[in-house]
Amino acid sequence: MNEFELIARYFDRPARRAVLGVGDDAALLAPTPGMQLAVSADMLVEGRHFFADVSPEALGHKALAVNLSDLAAMGAVPAWCTLSLALPRVDEAWLSGFAAGFFALADEAGIELVGGDTTRGPLTIAIQVAGEVPAGLALLRSGARPGDEVWVSGAVGAAAVAVAARNGELTLDAATLAACSRRLDLPLPRLALGARLRGLASAALDISDGLLADLGHIAARSGCGARIDWDAVPVDPALSGLPEPVRRQAALAGGDDYELCFTAPPQAHAQLEALAQTLAVPLSCIGRMVAQPGVGAFVQEQPIVLPRAGFDHFAA
Ligand code: ADP
Ligand code: MG
């Protein structure tokens, strides 16, 4: 199978919203008048972002999910994406599994694949996504103010525990490993929540590198700091049997759960609780923004000290 047969077979589907999709030198897209485009890219490299033995279905899902999570964090509605693949060889079983995982999530999220690139090389998946958001209403990192409450969706910590277990740093019972692996391999982007946070949240992002590190980005861009109450952090129930230091490290600095972290003025508290009910997505108020720069987690007023603060590809 050559490059063009491969694209035609696995990635060329009839155009839907796109004026022109896969097959020409570029796709043609017509954004809805009055909307801004939110554009983001994320690359996944074997050995760095995923383990070599992960199933191709899960990989197709996850590669798109982490990109959609960025659109969710902006309050954008998914519209179009491109997919660039470096493949060590043509493996049809792998390609059909990858495409199945990718398109299942793409269809669910309403995003259309309109192009990409395919080349031989070490397994690498680079996706770019574009979503629409009403002009001026995107959720930025820079809008938090001292006094705003800090919220997080769902539960955190499970994906990091799965990574530690697969790296041989932790031994888990089978049920815990299965629950944590599910969070790591099949994250669900919080798209409905992100869209509903427009006009409610003052700042937002998705948690990919760890709750404290990511909240630090909101704090830095907003020119303030944050205090987190550890007892309010929604630690994934799968971690209930693990030692407290492991739970803290995973939930505060683990990352990879792709939950949303956002801030909102206290007046929005009741509305956010109602939204959690409507969407059936747990929302936890975990602390507040403060004037003093820096982000810390506290338990009964005592600061928590973590061995590792968050994920950084270029950390020494
Ligand atoms: P060019 O040489 O102009 O870069 P290519 O030969 O790389 O074009 O690609 C041919 C067409 O197939 C283009 O429309 C491109 O967007 C699309 N395409 C290539 N790889 C992928 C892929 N992995 N998924 C979706 N579309 C792809
Ligand atoms: Mg090309």
Coordinates of C-alpha atoms and ligand atoms in Angstrom, one line a residue:
M1 CA 0.0 0.0 0.0
N2 CA 1.4 3.4 -0.9
E3 CA 1.0 6.7 0.9
F4 CA -2.0 7.8 -1.1
E5 CA -3.8 4.5 -0.9
L6 CA -3.3 4.6 2.9
I7 CA -4.8 8.1 3.2
A8 CA -7.7 7.1 0.9
R9 CA -8.4 3.9 2.8
Y10 CA -8.2 5.1 6.4
F11 CA -8.5 8.9 6.5
D12 CA -10.4 10.2 3.5
R13 CA -14.1 10.6 4.4
P14 CA -16.7 12.6 2.6
A15 CA -16.6 16.3 3.5
R16 CA -19.4 17.4 5.8
R17 CA -19.2 21.0 7.0
A18 CA -15.9 21.7 5.2
V19 CA -16.2 23.3 1.8
L20 CA -13.3 21.1 0.7
G21 CA -11.8 18.3 2.8
V22 CA -9.1 15.7 2.3
G23 CA -7.5 15.4 -1.2
D24 CA -6.4 18.8 -2.4
D25 CA -3.4 20.9 -1.5
A26 CA -5.4 22.5 1.3
A27 CA -8.8 22.2 2.9
L28 CA -11.3 25.1 2.5
L29 CA -13.3 26.0 5.6
A30 CA -16.0 28.6 6.0
P31 CA -16.2 29.7 9.7
T32 CA -19.7 30.8 11.0
P33 CA -20.0 34.6 10.8
G34 CA -19.6 36.2 14.3
M35 CA -17.5 33.3 15.6
Q36 CA -13.8 33.3 16.4
L37 CA -11.6 30.2 15.6
A38 CA -9.8 28.6 18.5
V39 CA -6.8 26.7 17.1
S40 CA -4.6 24.4 19.0
A41 CA -2.1 21.5 18.3
D42 CA -0.7 18.7 20.4
M43 CA 1.8 16.1 19.4
L44 CA 2.2 12.6 20.8
V45 CA 5.5 10.8 20.6
E46 CA 6.0 7.1 21.3
G47 CA 7.9 6.5 24.5
R48 CA 7.3 10.1 25.7
H49 CA 3.6 10.5 25.6
F50 CA 2.4 6.9 25.4
F51 CA 3.7 3.5 26.0
A52 CA 4.6 1.3 23.0
D53 CA 2.1 -1.4 24.0
V54 CA -1.0 0.9 24.2
S55 CA -3.8 -0.3 21.9
P56 CA -4.1 1.6 18.6
E57 CA -7.8 2.3 19.3
A58 CA -6.9 3.9 22.6
L59 CA -4.2 5.9 20.9
G60 CA -6.5 7.2 18.2
H61 CA -8.9 8.3 20.9
K62 CA -6.3 9.8 23.2
A63 CA -4.5 11.7 20.5
L64 CA -7.7 13.5 19.5
A65 CA -9.0 13.7 23.1
V66 CA -6.0 15.7 24.4
N67 CA -6.5 18.2 21.5
L68 CA -10.3 18.5 22.1
S69 CA -9.6 19.1 25.8
D70 CA -7.8 22.3 24.8
L71 CA -10.9 23.4 22.8
A72 CA -13.0 22.6 25.9
A73 CA -10.8 24.7 28.0
M74 CA -11.3 27.7 25.7
G75 CA -15.1 27.2 25.7
A76 CA -14.9 26.4 21.9
V77 CA -17.1 24.0 20.0
P78 CA -15.1 21.6 17.9
A79 CA -15.3 22.1 14.1
W80 CA -12.2 20.9 12.1
C81 CA -9.0 19.0 12.6
T82 CA -5.9 17.8 10.7
L83 CA -3.9 14.6 11.5
S84 CA -0.2 14.3 10.7
L85 CA 1.3 10.8 11.2
A86 CA 4.8 9.5 11.2
L87 CA 4.6 5.7 10.9
P88 CA 7.6 3.3 11.1
R89 CA 5.8 0.9 8.7
V90 CA 2.4 0.3 7.1
D91 CA 0.6 -1.9 9.6
E92 CA -3.0 -2.3 8.5
A93 CA -4.3 -3.8 11.8
W94 CA -2.7 -0.8 13.6
L95 CA -4.1 1.7 11.1
S96 CA -7.6 0.4 11.2
G97 CA -7.6 0.3 15.0
F98 CA -6.2 3.8 15.2
A99 CA -8.8 5.2 12.7
A100 CA -11.6 3.4 14.6
G101 CA -10.6 5.1 17.9
F102 CA -10.0 8.4 16.3
F103 CA -13.3 8.6 14.3
A104 CA -15.4 7.3 17.1
L105 CA -14.4 10.3 19.3
A106 CA -14.4 12.7 16.3
D107 CA -18.0 11.8 15.5
E108 CA -19.1 12.0 19.1
A109 CA -17.4 15.5 19.4
G110 CA -18.7 16.7 16.0
I111 CA -15.2 17.4 14.6
E112 CA -14.3 16.8 11.0
L113 CA -10.9 15.6 9.7
V114 CA -10.0 17.8 6.7
G115 CA -6.4 17.1 6.0
G116 CA -3.0 16.1 7.3
D117 CA 0.3 14.6 6.4
T118 CA 1.6 11.1 6.3
T119 CA 5.3 10.2 6.4
R120 CA 7.6 7.4 7.4
G121 CA 9.4 7.8 10.7
P122 CA 9.3 7.0 14.5
L123 CA 5.7 6.7 15.6
T124 CA 4.4 10.3 16.1
I125 CA 0.9 11.7 16.0
A126 CA 0.4 15.4 15.5
I127 CA -3.1 16.8 15.5
Q128 CA -4.3 20.3 15.0
V129 CA -7.9 21.2 16.0
A130 CA -10.0 24.3 15.3
G131 CA -13.2 25.1 17.1
E132 CA -15.6 28.0 17.1
V133 CA -16.3 30.4 20.0
P134 CA -18.6 33.5 19.9
A135 CA -16.3 36.5 19.4
G136 CA -14.9 37.8 22.7
L137 CA -16.3 35.0 24.9
A138 CA -13.4 32.5 24.9
L139 CA -12.2 31.3 28.3
L140 CA -8.7 32.7 28.8
R141 CA -6.1 32.0 31.4
S142 CA -5.7 35.7 32.2
G143 CA -9.1 36.6 33.6
A144 CA -8.8 35.4 37.3
R145 CA -9.0 38.0 40.1
P146 CA -8.1 37.7 43.8
G147 CA -11.2 36.5 45.6
D148 CA -12.4 34.3 42.7
E149 CA -13.0 30.7 43.7
V150 CA -11.0 27.9 42.1
W151 CA -13.0 24.9 40.7
V152 CA -12.0 21.6 39.2
S153 CA -14.2 19.1 37.2
G154 CA -14.5 15.4 37.8
A155 CA -11.7 13.7 39.7
V156 CA -7.9 13.9 39.5
G157 CA -4.9 11.7 40.1
A158 CA -5.8 8.4 38.5
A159 CA -3.9 8.8 35.2
A160 CA -0.7 9.7 37.1
V161 CA -1.0 6.6 39.2
A162 CA -1.4 4.5 36.1
V163 CA 1.8 6.0 34.7
A164 CA 3.7 5.3 37.9
A165 CA 2.4 1.7 37.9
R166 CA 3.5 1.2 34.3
N167 CA 6.9 2.6 35.1
G168 CA 7.3 0.1 37.9
E169 CA 7.2 2.8 40.6
L170 CA 4.0 1.5 42.2
T171 CA 2.3 -1.9 42.6
L172 CA -1.5 -1.8 42.4
D173 CA -4.2 -4.5 42.7
A174 CA -5.9 -5.4 39.4
A175 CA -9.1 -3.4 39.9
T176 CA -7.2 -0.2 40.8
L177 CA -4.8 -0.6 37.9
A178 CA -7.7 -1.1 35.5
A179 CA -9.6 2.0 36.8
C180 CA -6.5 4.2 36.6
S181 CA -5.4 2.9 33.2
R182 CA -8.9 3.8 31.8
R183 CA -8.3 7.4 32.9
L184 CA -4.9 7.4 31.3
D185 CA -5.8 5.8 28.0
L186 CA -9.3 7.1 27.4
P187 CA -9.6 10.6 28.7
L188 CA -13.0 12.3 28.0
P189 CA -12.6 16.0 27.0
R190 CA -15.0 18.2 29.0
L191 CA -16.6 19.8 25.9
A192 CA -20.1 20.4 27.2
L193 CA -18.8 21.9 30.4
G194 CA -16.3 24.2 28.6
A195 CA -19.1 25.6 26.4
R196 CA -21.3 26.2 29.4
L197 CA -18.6 28.0 31.4
R198 CA -18.6 30.9 28.9
G199 CA -19.8 33.9 30.7
L200 CA -19.5 32.1 34.1
A201 CA -15.8 31.3 34.5
S202 CA -13.2 34.2 34.8
A203 CA -10.4 31.9 33.6
A204 CA -9.9 28.3 32.6
L205 CA -7.5 25.6 31.4
D206 CA -7.3 21.9 31.1
I207 CA -5.1 19.9 33.5
S208 CA -2.5 18.1 31.5
D209 CA 0.7 18.7 33.5
G210 CA -0.7 18.6 37.1
L211 CA -3.3 20.6 39.0
L212 CA -0.9 23.0 40.9
A213 CA 1.4 23.5 37.9
D214 CA -1.5 24.2 35.6
L215 CA -3.3 26.5 38.1
G216 CA 0.1 28.2 38.3
H217 CA -0.4 29.2 34.6
I218 CA -3.8 30.8 35.4
A219 CA -2.2 32.6 38.4
A220 CA 0.8 33.9 36.4
R221 CA -1.3 35.1 33.4
S222 CA -3.8 36.7 35.8
G223 CA -1.1 38.4 37.9
C224 CA -2.2 36.8 41.2
G225 CA -1.8 33.6 43.2
A226 CA -3.9 30.7 44.5
R227 CA -4.5 28.7 47.7
I228 CA -5.9 25.2 47.4
D229 CA -7.5 23.4 50.3
W230 CA -6.3 19.8 50.0
D231 CA -9.4 18.4 51.7
A232 CA -11.6 19.8 49.0
V233 CA -9.6 18.3 46.1
P234 CA -11.7 15.6 44.3
V235 CA -9.1 12.7 44.4
D236 CA -10.2 9.9 42.1
P237 CA -12.0 7.2 44.2
A238 CA -9.7 4.6 42.5
L239 CA -6.9 6.0 44.7
S240 CA -8.7 5.4 48.0
G241 CA -6.5 2.5 49.1
L242 CA -3.2 4.3 48.4
P243 CA -0.9 6.0 50.9
E244 CA -1.6 9.7 51.5
P245 CA 1.7 10.9 50.0
V246 CA 1.0 9.0 46.7
R247 CA -2.5 10.5 46.6
R248 CA -1.2 14.0 47.1
Q249 CA 1.5 13.7 44.5
A250 CA -0.8 12.2 41.9
A251 CA -3.8 14.5 42.5
L252 CA -1.8 17.8 42.9
A253 CA 1.1 17.2 40.5
G254 CA 0.1 14.2 38.3
G255 CA -1.6 15.6 35.2
D256 CA -3.0 13.6 32.3
D257 CA -6.5 13.5 33.6
Y258 CA -7.7 16.3 31.2
E259 CA -10.2 17.7 33.7
L260 CA -10.9 21.5 33.6
C261 CA -9.6 23.8 36.2
F262 CA -11.3 27.2 36.3
T263 CA -12.0 30.3 38.4
A264 CA -15.2 32.2 38.9
P265 CA -16.4 35.0 41.2
P266 CA -18.1 33.7 44.4
Q267 CA -21.5 35.1 43.0
A268 CA -21.4 32.3 40.4
H269 CA -21.1 29.5 43.1
A270 CA -24.8 28.5 43.1
Q271 CA -25.0 28.6 39.3
L272 CA -22.0 26.3 39.0
E273 CA -23.5 23.9 41.5
A274 CA -26.6 23.8 39.4
L275 CA -24.6 23.4 36.2
A276 CA -22.9 20.3 37.8
Q277 CA -26.3 18.8 38.3
T278 CA -27.5 19.6 34.8
L279 CA -24.5 18.2 33.1
A280 CA -24.0 15.3 35.6
V281 CA -20.3 16.4 35.9
P282 CA -19.0 16.8 39.4
L283 CA -17.6 20.3 40.1
S284 CA -15.6 20.9 43.2
C285 CA -14.7 24.3 44.7
I286 CA -11.1 23.7 45.9
G287 CA -9.8 27.1 46.9
R288 CA -9.5 30.7 46.0
M289 CA -7.3 33.2 44.1
V290 CA -5.3 35.5 46.2
A291 CA -3.3 38.7 45.5
Q292 CA 0.0 37.2 46.7
P293 CA 1.7 35.4 43.7
G294 CA 2.4 31.7 43.9
V295 CA 0.2 28.6 44.1
G296 CA 0.1 26.3 47.1
A297 CA -2.0 23.5 48.6
F298 CA -2.8 23.5 52.3
V299 CA -4.1 21.1 54.8
Q300 CA -5.3 22.8 58.0
E301 CA -3.3 25.9 57.1
Q302 CA -0.1 23.9 56.7
P303 CA 1.5 24.0 53.3
I304 CA 1.9 20.7 51.5
V305 CA 5.4 20.1 50.1
L306 CA 5.6 17.8 47.1
P307 CA 8.7 16.0 45.8
R308 CA 7.8 16.9 42.2
A309 CA 5.8 19.9 41.2
G310 CA 4.5 19.0 37.8
F311 CA 5.5 17.7 34.4
D312 CA 8.0 19.5 32.3
H313 CA 9.5 17.9 29.2
F314 CA 12.8 19.9 29.5
A315 CA 13.2 19.6 33.3
A316 CA 16.7 18.6 34.3
Ligands
ADP1 P1 0.9 17.6 -0.2 O1 1.9 16.9 -1.0 O2 0.2 18.8 -0.9 O3 1.4 18.0 1.2 P2 -0.1 15.2 0.6 O4 0.2 14.3 -0.6 O5 0.7 15.2 1.8 O6 -0.3 16.6 0.0 O7 -1.6 14.8 1.0 C1 -2.6 14.6 0.1 C2 -4.0 14.9 0.8 O8 -4.2 14.0 1.8 C3 -4.0 16.3 1.4 O9 -5.3 16.8 1.2 C4 -3.7 16.1 2.8 O10 -4.3 17.1 3.6 C5 -4.4 14.7 3.0 N1 -3.8 13.9 4.1 C6 -2.5 13.5 4.1 N2 -2.3 12.7 5.2 C7 -3.4 12.7 5.9 C8 -3.9 12.1 7.1 N3 -3.1 11.4 7.9 N4 -5.2 12.3 7.5 C9 -6.0 13.1 6.8 N5 -5.6 13.6 5.6 C10 -4.4 13.5 5.2
MG2 MG 2.0 16.5 2.6

